[in-house]
Amino acid sequence: MDSRAFVTVLKRVYHKVYHMTISCTKITTGKKMELVRATTQNTQISCAIKASNELVKNLHRDGLDRGCVATFNDSMVLRQTFTKDETSLYRSLNGLRNFVSGGTRLYDSMVDVVKTFQRNGNRSRPWILVVVTDGDDNRSSRSLKKCAEEISQQFTKDSSNFLFLVGVGDGVDSTKMEQMASIGNFIYFPVKDFFLLELVFLTIAHKITTSLSLSLGNVTVGDYSASWAEVQKHRNLSQVAIDYALLIDVSASMNNVIKPPSPQCFEGHDLKKKYHIGNWYCDVCGKDSNTTVSQYHCGICNFDACPSHCKSGEKCKSESTCRSRHPLRYAQSPGMWMCDECGKYYYGRSLKCFRCDYDMCSTCLAKEDLALLMTTSVVTGQCPGQVTQKRNDNPSKFYYDNLFRYSAKVF
Ligand SMILES: [Zn+2]
Ligand SMILES: [Zn+2]
Ligand SMILES: [Zn+2]
Ligand SMILES: [Zn+2]
Ligand SMILES: [Zn+2]
């Protein structure tokens, strides 16, 4: 048994023993956010429904706050008037996929919902309106400017009312939306795709709850250190009951199927299927393949990875890094090379950083793993299962990185 295999076995044994004695820290770290994963076909509307469910679940205090569900295509329709009953809201949201058809009457519909607040909203409460659209307005009778002015007059003029407009995908004209937001005195969020809608809702919910429990000042966007658990905590502490409405686009394009984001190479390029002329090896773990098909290939970096390293929307994780923390990839050296850690000379494949011209041998990699195992699990008493996450210090950071990358701009 070589030292690398030994470390792997040791990790497994230690992990088992650990779990027999005390509970795993992984389990007790609380609720982590799961983005929508493609198990069956995801449509834009199914993503919007899932994200809305999550928003209601965490924002709404049953029997206290009041929620309202509305849709728009050729016209605005109130699907559920203001209600304290959470169950009615879920029922309404989950039925929305049956209404998808027609055009995008965005501006007029926003004003329609504002008028619903005027008629049925409780004036002693803050009002919150969240609007989701995937396209450009093509049905409104009033102009963008006219609608924005009415929204400002009847809704956002009051500093305890908040309006968030979320534009998802390339079909949305962000310049127009920003113009509308600045006249209408509300916040516009551009988002690259529907997989990120839940994250945007979380950001919105966090903004709402933190500003309500502190003061009723203006919402400033740009803080991402939020979680649904934190939103719930703020809600439960708050004395302020809210009236909120969701206005969701059900135009025909909301039935479009959305593909989950590709896995990515170390540099963040999308990985695609590729037929190699000869055999290839995995740049992450160094294993040789026995087929000519690589499911996950980056043409820019000439990078291949086994499926086991690849997760939708995530960068492959390298086994180790150079001293400047660049990910190391397996590379075939034409001649002899020297390990920058132990100074020994080798032939064949090395773990390499091309930027720094740094090479590491397998013995040094195994030593590094062992050292890490000792410090994280033995010294601090943490679950060694987390050793595998060594390069991913903050698990939720990925989502925030993606939010920045997928957003049309950083808001
Ligand atoms: Zn591999
Ligand atoms: Zn690449
Ligand atoms: Zn070495
Ligand atoms: Zn480097
Ligand atoms: Zn564990």
Tab-separated table of C-alpha atoms in Angstrom, residues 26-382:
chain	number	residue	atom	x	y	z
A	26	LYS	CA	-21.623	18.903	9.149
A	27	ILE	CA	-25.113	17.929	10.240
A	28	THR	CA	-25.342	20.573	12.933
A	29	THR	CA	-24.184	23.522	10.822
A	30	GLY	CA	-27.810	24.247	9.987
A	31	LYS	CA	-29.772	24.712	6.843
A	32	LYS	CA	-27.697	25.384	3.759
A	33	MET	CA	-29.232	26.747	0.635
A	34	GLU	CA	-29.749	24.314	-2.211
A	35	LEU	CA	-30.223	25.806	-5.628
A	36	VAL	CA	-32.583	24.065	-7.992
A	37	ARG	CA	-30.941	20.982	-9.457
A	38	ALA	CA	-32.120	19.475	-12.699
A	39	THR	CA	-33.647	16.139	-11.808
A	40	THR	CA	-36.441	16.443	-14.325
A	41	GLN	CA	-36.860	19.225	-16.860
A	42	ASN	CA	-36.828	22.624	-15.236
A	43	THR	CA	-38.862	25.401	-16.752
A	44	GLN	CA	-38.587	29.075	-15.926
A	45	ILE	CA	-41.964	28.998	-14.205
A	46	SER	CA	-41.062	25.948	-12.091
A	47	CYS	CA	-37.940	27.754	-10.892
A	48	ALA	CA	-39.966	30.878	-10.121
A	49	ILE	CA	-42.505	28.795	-8.179
A	50	LYS	CA	-39.827	27.057	-6.162
A	51	ALA	CA	-38.068	30.318	-5.310
A	52	SER	CA	-41.389	31.957	-4.356
A	53	ASN	CA	-42.272	29.047	-2.074
A	54	GLU	CA	-38.949	29.495	-0.344
A	55	LEU	CA	-39.534	33.224	0.052
A	56	VAL	CA	-42.983	32.729	1.600
A	57	LYS	CA	-41.752	29.913	3.827
A	58	ASN	CA	-39.064	32.108	5.369
A	59	LEU	CA	-40.614	35.553	5.296
A	60	HIS	CA	-44.211	34.831	6.233
A	61	ARG	CA	-45.284	34.423	9.846
A	62	ASP	CA	-48.490	32.443	9.634
A	63	GLY	CA	-51.519	34.281	10.977
A	64	LEU	CA	-49.606	37.578	11.213
A	65	ASP	CA	-48.179	38.786	7.907
A	66	ARG	CA	-50.353	38.967	4.823
A	67	GLY	CA	-49.269	37.741	1.403
A	68	CYS	CA	-50.814	38.164	-2.019
A	69	VAL	CA	-50.081	36.388	-5.325
A	70	ALA	CA	-50.614	37.996	-8.717
A	71	THR	CA	-49.585	37.110	-12.257
A	72	PHE	CA	-49.319	38.993	-15.517
A	73	ASN	CA	-49.236	38.120	-19.194
A	74	ASP	CA	-51.773	39.963	-21.371
A	75	SER	CA	-53.360	41.222	-18.165
A	76	MET	CA	-52.801	41.241	-14.416
A	77	VAL	CA	-54.741	38.608	-12.467
A	78	LEU	CA	-54.971	38.385	-8.676
A	79	ARG	CA	-54.523	34.684	-7.920
A	80	GLN	CA	-54.672	35.083	-4.159
A	81	THR	CA	-55.789	38.253	-2.394
A	82	PHE	CA	-54.037	39.343	0.816
A	83	THR	CA	-54.187	36.471	3.276
A	84	LYS	CA	-52.609	35.559	6.604
A	85	ASP	CA	-52.890	31.877	5.696
A	86	GLU	CA	-49.599	30.481	4.408
A	87	THR	CA	-51.179	27.330	2.952
A	88	SER	CA	-53.378	29.355	0.615
A	89	LEU	CA	-50.289	31.120	-0.693
A	90	TYR	CA	-48.493	27.843	-1.484
A	91	ARG	CA	-51.600	26.474	-3.181
A	92	SER	CA	-51.843	29.576	-5.320
A	93	LEU	CA	-48.132	29.589	-6.203
A	94	ASN	CA	-48.032	25.907	-7.093
A	95	GLY	CA	-50.932	26.351	-9.513
A	96	LEU	CA	-49.211	29.095	-11.513
A	97	ARG	CA	-47.741	26.733	-14.116
A	98	ASN	CA	-51.266	26.255	-15.491
A	99	PHE	CA	-51.563	29.891	-16.550
A	100	VAL	CA	-48.484	30.281	-18.745
A	101	SER	CA	-49.336	31.867	-22.126
A	102	GLY	CA	-49.536	35.229	-23.881
A	103	GLY	CA	-47.527	38.444	-23.817
A	104	THR	CA	-45.758	40.676	-21.303
A	105	ARG	CA	-47.881	43.503	-19.924
A	106	LEU	CA	-45.345	44.485	-17.297
A	107	TYR	CA	-45.679	48.229	-16.634
A	108	ASP	CA	-49.484	48.384	-16.432
A	109	SER	CA	-49.570	45.241	-14.282
A	110	MET	CA	-47.170	46.742	-11.760
A	111	VAL	CA	-49.476	49.747	-11.442
A	112	ASP	CA	-52.464	47.376	-11.126
A	113	VAL	CA	-50.868	45.654	-8.135
A	114	VAL	CA	-49.945	48.998	-6.582
A	115	LYS	CA	-53.639	49.887	-6.820
A	116	THR	CA	-54.506	46.588	-5.136
A	117	PHE	CA	-52.321	47.694	-2.230
A	118	GLN	CA	-54.157	51.036	-2.169
A	119	ARG	CA	-57.524	49.245	-2.028
A	120	ASN	CA	-56.781	46.240	0.185
A	121	GLY	CA	-53.456	46.896	1.897
A	122	ASN	CA	-53.274	47.634	5.603
A	123	ARG	CA	-51.955	51.202	5.761
A	124	SER	CA	-50.353	50.764	9.164
A	125	ARG	CA	-48.003	48.123	7.734
A	126	PRO	CA	-44.974	48.302	5.452
A	127	TRP	CA	-45.880	47.215	1.930
A	128	ILE	CA	-43.551	45.024	-0.080
A	129	LEU	CA	-43.944	44.202	-3.747
A	130	VAL	CA	-41.653	41.726	-5.526
A	131	VAL	CA	-41.970	41.550	-9.323
A	132	VAL	CA	-40.385	38.875	-11.540
A	133	THR	CA	-40.171	39.193	-15.329
A	134	ASP	CA	-38.286	37.396	-18.090
A	135	GLY	CA	-38.898	39.844	-20.904
A	136	ASP	CA	-39.569	43.255	-22.322
A	137	ASP	CA	-42.977	44.865	-22.000
A	138	ASN	CA	-45.047	44.441	-25.191
A	139	ARG	CA	-48.652	44.933	-24.029
A	140	SER	CA	-48.914	47.987	-21.746
A	141	SER	CA	-50.997	50.979	-22.798
A	142	ARG	CA	-49.093	53.438	-20.628
A	143	SER	CA	-45.437	54.364	-21.113
A	144	LEU	CA	-42.607	53.220	-18.896
A	145	LYS	CA	-42.202	56.750	-17.540
A	146	LYS	CA	-45.906	57.186	-16.784
A	147	CYS	CA	-46.068	53.869	-14.907
A	148	ALA	CA	-42.878	54.569	-12.986
A	149	GLU	CA	-44.254	57.943	-11.866
A	150	GLU	CA	-47.513	56.371	-10.684
A	151	ILE	CA	-45.577	53.728	-8.758
A	152	SER	CA	-43.520	56.422	-7.080
A	153	GLN	CA	-46.614	58.500	-6.225
A	154	GLN	CA	-48.756	55.668	-4.925
A	155	PHE	CA	-46.243	53.281	-3.442
A	156	THR	CA	-42.525	53.939	-3.060
A	157	LYS	CA	-42.972	57.585	-2.022
A	158	ASP	CA	-43.721	56.154	1.416
A	159	SER	CA	-40.364	55.146	2.894
A	160	SER	CA	-41.821	52.064	4.594
A	161	ASN	CA	-42.842	50.577	1.229
A	162	PHE	CA	-40.402	48.573	-0.876
A	163	LEU	CA	-40.582	47.484	-4.487
A	164	PHE	CA	-38.127	45.037	-6.040
A	165	LEU	CA	-38.151	44.276	-9.741
A	166	VAL	CA	-36.204	41.176	-10.776
A	167	GLY	CA	-35.379	40.827	-14.481
A	168	VAL	CA	-34.218	37.323	-15.372
A	169	GLY	CA	-32.303	36.339	-18.501
A	170	ASP	CA	-31.231	38.008	-21.735
A	171	GLY	CA	-34.794	38.874	-22.796
A	172	VAL	CA	-34.921	41.742	-20.323
A	173	ASP	CA	-33.784	45.213	-21.369
A	174	SER	CA	-31.804	46.190	-18.294
A	175	THR	CA	-31.278	49.776	-19.433
A	176	LYS	CA	-35.039	50.339	-19.559
A	177	MET	CA	-35.565	48.583	-16.243
A	178	GLU	CA	-32.942	50.716	-14.532
A	179	GLN	CA	-34.516	53.831	-15.955
A	180	MET	CA	-37.891	52.709	-14.620
A	181	ALA	CA	-36.392	51.911	-11.219
A	182	SER	CA	-34.779	55.315	-10.903
A	183	ILE	CA	-37.982	57.191	-11.814
A	184	GLY	CA	-40.148	54.814	-9.766
A	185	ASN	CA	-37.816	54.982	-6.769
A	186	PHE	CA	-37.398	51.217	-6.473
A	187	ILE	CA	-34.692	48.586	-6.816
A	188	TYR	CA	-33.962	46.628	-9.976
A	189	PHE	CA	-32.091	43.300	-9.875
A	190	PRO	CA	-30.783	41.903	-13.158
A	191	VAL	CA	-30.155	38.144	-12.974
A	192	LYS	CA	-28.548	35.950	-15.625
A	193	ASP	CA	-30.728	32.856	-15.202
A	194	PHE	CA	-33.618	31.367	-13.252
A	195	PHE	CA	-31.392	29.071	-11.201
A	196	LEU	CA	-30.267	32.185	-9.333
A	197	LEU	CA	-33.738	33.519	-8.600
A	198	GLU	CA	-33.880	31.942	-5.159
A	199	LEU	CA	-30.614	33.608	-4.226
A	200	VAL	CA	-31.969	36.976	-5.304
A	201	PHE	CA	-35.127	36.369	-3.275
A	202	LEU	CA	-32.943	35.571	-0.298
A	203	THR	CA	-31.059	38.843	-0.761
A	204	ILE	CA	-34.364	40.711	-0.992
A	205	ALA	CA	-35.815	38.960	2.072
A	206	HIS	CA	-32.664	39.707	4.019
A	207	LYS	CA	-32.851	43.366	3.064
A	208	ILE	CA	-36.510	43.569	4.021
A	209	THR	CA	-36.097	41.849	7.363
A	210	THR	CA	-32.957	43.648	8.468
A	211	SER	CA	-34.367	47.056	7.616
A	212	LEU	CA	-37.643	46.256	9.378
A	213	SER	CA	-36.077	45.048	12.592
A	214	LEU	CA	-33.715	48.023	12.788
A	215	SER	CA	-35.553	50.949	11.284
A	216	LEU	CA	-37.692	51.665	8.295
A	217	GLY	CA	-34.892	53.367	6.389
A	218	ASN	CA	-33.904	52.793	2.812
A	219	VAL	CA	-32.815	49.399	1.618
A	220	THR	CA	-29.259	49.269	0.370
A	221	VAL	CA	-28.248	46.302	-1.744
A	222	GLY	CA	-24.790	44.800	-1.694
A	223	ASP	CA	-24.534	42.664	1.423
A	224	TYR	CA	-24.567	38.952	0.651
A	225	SER	CA	-23.874	37.488	4.064
A	226	ALA	CA	-27.432	36.269	4.336
A	227	SER	CA	-29.069	32.892	4.842
A	228	TRP	CA	-32.704	31.818	5.014
A	229	ALA	CA	-32.149	30.871	8.656
A	230	GLU	CA	-31.064	34.422	9.388
A	231	VAL	CA	-34.110	35.803	7.590
A	232	GLN	CA	-36.343	33.668	9.806
A	233	LYS	CA	-34.501	34.834	12.909
A	234	HIS	CA	-35.022	38.491	11.992
A	235	ARG	CA	-38.675	37.860	11.173
A	236	ASN	CA	-39.326	36.192	14.500
A	237	LEU	CA	-37.738	39.085	16.388
A	238	SER	CA	-39.629	41.740	14.491
A	239	GLN	CA	-42.780	43.333	15.862
A	240	VAL	CA	-43.654	44.693	12.446
A	241	ALA	CA	-46.286	42.815	10.447
A	242	ILE	CA	-46.050	43.264	6.689
A	243	ASP	CA	-48.333	43.143	3.667
A	244	TYR	CA	-46.487	41.757	0.667
A	245	ALA	CA	-47.323	40.767	-2.883
A	246	LEU	CA	-45.589	38.663	-5.510
A	247	LEU	CA	-46.241	39.648	-9.118
A	248	ILE	CA	-44.997	36.876	-11.371
A	249	ASP	CA	-44.595	36.817	-15.138
A	250	VAL	CA	-46.641	34.005	-16.752
A	251	SER	CA	-46.030	35.024	-20.376
A	252	ALA	CA	-45.558	32.137	-22.848
A	253	SER	CA	-41.760	32.167	-22.555
A	254	MET	CA	-42.010	31.183	-18.883
A	255	ASN	CA	-42.512	27.620	-20.157
A	256	ASN	CA	-38.991	27.637	-21.625
A	257	VAL	CA	-36.818	24.825	-20.361
A	258	ILE	CA	-33.697	25.982	-18.593
A	259	LYS	CA	-30.556	23.949	-18.726
A	260	PRO	CA	-28.560	23.579	-15.542
A	261	PRO	CA	-25.227	25.405	-15.694
A	262	SER	CA	-22.249	23.306	-16.893
A	263	PRO	CA	-19.505	22.149	-14.575
A	264	GLN	CA	-16.353	24.240	-14.974
A	265	CYS	CA	-12.599	23.843	-15.207
A	266	PHE	CA	-10.321	25.442	-12.594
A	267	GLU	CA	-10.492	28.721	-14.527
A	268	GLY	CA	-14.288	28.778	-14.610
A	269	HIS	CA	-14.803	27.837	-18.279
A	270	ASP	CA	-17.762	25.586	-19.087
A	271	LEU	CA	-16.887	21.917	-19.617
A	272	LYS	CA	-18.285	20.161	-22.690
A	273	LYS	CA	-18.199	16.692	-24.204
A	274	LYS	CA	-15.216	16.009	-26.472
A	275	TYR	CA	-14.027	13.086	-28.606
A	276	HIS	CA	-10.278	12.623	-28.271
A	277	ILE	CA	-8.147	11.015	-30.958
A	278	GLY	CA	-6.205	8.997	-28.418
A	279	ASN	CA	-6.712	8.287	-24.743
A	280	TRP	CA	-6.713	11.099	-22.255
A	281	TYR	CA	-6.118	11.532	-18.540
A	282	CYS	CA	-7.947	13.467	-15.856
A	283	ASP	CA	-6.309	16.794	-15.037
A	284	VAL	CA	-7.800	16.731	-11.537
A	285	CYS	CA	-6.806	13.280	-10.220
A	286	GLY	CA	-4.335	12.142	-12.888
A	287	LYS	CA	-6.199	8.918	-13.738
A	288	ASP	CA	-5.957	7.565	-17.297
A	289	SER	CA	-9.216	7.124	-19.144
A	290	ASN	CA	-9.986	3.955	-21.067
A	291	THR	CA	-12.248	5.605	-23.661
A	292	THR	CA	-11.752	8.349	-26.240
A	293	VAL	CA	-14.779	10.302	-24.994
A	294	SER	CA	-14.268	12.960	-22.375
A	295	GLN	CA	-17.605	14.138	-20.965
A	296	TYR	CA	-16.039	17.191	-19.361
A	297	HIS	CA	-13.476	19.029	-21.444
A	298	CYS	CA	-12.307	22.651	-21.559
A	299	GLY	CA	-11.045	23.637	-24.999
A	300	ILE	CA	-9.449	26.833	-23.712
A	301	CYS	CA	-7.301	25.164	-21.048
A	302	ASN	CA	-7.131	21.748	-22.759
A	303	PHE	CA	-8.458	20.334	-19.517
A	304	ASP	CA	-10.332	17.062	-18.885
A	305	ALA	CA	-11.996	15.787	-15.743
A	306	CYS	CA	-13.633	12.539	-14.592
A	307	PRO	CA	-17.396	12.959	-13.951
A	308	SER	CA	-16.795	12.506	-10.213
A	309	HIS	CA	-15.129	15.948	-9.956
A	310	CYS	CA	-17.861	17.737	-11.894
A	311	LYS	CA	-20.878	19.464	-10.387
A	312	SER	CA	-23.364	21.642	-12.207
A	313	GLY	CA	-22.335	25.298	-12.053
A	314	GLU	CA	-19.241	24.629	-9.955
A	315	LYS	CA	-15.530	24.715	-10.657
A	316	CYS	CA	-13.703	21.398	-10.318
A	317	LYS	CA	-11.755	21.285	-7.055
A	318	SER	CA	-8.050	20.616	-7.337
A	319	GLU	CA	-6.261	18.144	-5.080
A	320	SER	CA	-3.856	20.821	-3.953
A	321	THR	CA	-2.505	24.276	-4.748
A	322	CYS	CA	0.874	25.879	-5.345
A	323	ARG	CA	2.272	28.348	-2.811
A	324	SER	CA	0.288	31.152	-4.442
A	325	ARG	CA	-2.894	29.080	-3.953
A	326	HIS	CA	-3.363	28.352	-7.663
A	327	PRO	CA	-5.042	24.989	-8.341
A	328	LEU	CA	-2.622	22.238	-9.400
A	329	ARG	CA	-3.385	20.064	-12.415
A	330	TYR	CA	-1.765	16.888	-13.621
A	331	ALA	CA	0.581	17.522	-16.511
A	332	GLN	CA	2.840	15.331	-18.591
A	333	SER	CA	6.423	16.584	-18.525
A	334	PRO	CA	8.586	15.706	-21.535
A	335	GLY	CA	11.668	15.074	-19.418
A	336	MET	CA	12.748	14.933	-15.818
A	337	TRP	CA	11.168	17.354	-13.371
A	338	MET	CA	11.879	18.359	-9.787
A	339	CYS	CA	9.326	18.492	-6.965
A	340	ASP	CA	9.331	22.014	-5.526
A	341	GLU	CA	8.447	20.655	-2.083
A	342	CYS	CA	10.962	17.842	-1.524
A	343	GLY	CA	13.544	18.616	-4.233
A	344	LYS	CA	13.478	15.047	-5.600
A	345	TYR	CA	13.580	14.324	-9.322
A	346	TYR	CA	10.928	12.371	-11.222
A	347	TYR	CA	9.826	11.264	-14.685
A	348	GLY	CA	6.242	11.309	-15.939
A	349	ARG	CA	3.226	13.210	-14.712
A	350	SER	CA	3.479	15.944	-12.097
A	351	LEU	CA	0.933	18.050	-10.271
A	352	LYS	CA	1.702	21.385	-11.831
A	353	CYS	CA	0.986	25.104	-11.653
A	354	PHE	CA	1.798	26.495	-15.082
A	355	ARG	CA	1.670	30.096	-13.929
A	356	CYS	CA	4.324	29.631	-11.244
A	357	ASP	CA	6.164	26.741	-12.906
A	358	TYR	CA	5.613	24.791	-9.702
A	359	ASP	CA	5.600	20.963	-9.489
A	360	MET	CA	4.525	18.657	-6.683
A	361	CYS	CA	5.096	14.910	-6.380
A	362	SER	CA	2.556	12.370	-5.129
A	363	THR	CA	4.484	11.726	-1.906
A	364	CYS	CA	4.339	15.413	-0.978
A	365	LEU	CA	0.638	15.516	-1.849
A	366	ALA	CA	0.003	12.565	0.478
A	367	LYS	CA	2.042	14.213	3.251
A	368	GLU	CA	0.052	17.389	2.850
A	369	ASP	CA	-3.221	15.468	3.191
A	370	LEU	CA	-1.955	13.696	6.281
A	371	ALA	CA	-0.827	16.968	7.878
A	372	LEU	CA	-4.185	18.504	7.156
A	373	LEU	CA	-5.967	15.504	8.611
A	374	MET	CA	-3.957	15.823	11.817
A	375	THR	CA	-4.532	19.557	12.259
A	376	THR	CA	-8.205	19.711	11.392
A	377	SER	CA	-9.495	16.510	12.937
A	378	VAL	CA	-7.140	15.574	15.755
A	379	VAL	CA	-6.202	19.001	17.068
A	380	THR	CA	-9.478	20.846	16.645
A	381	GLY	CA	-11.698	17.797	17.030
A	382	GLN	CA	-13.596	18.583	13.857
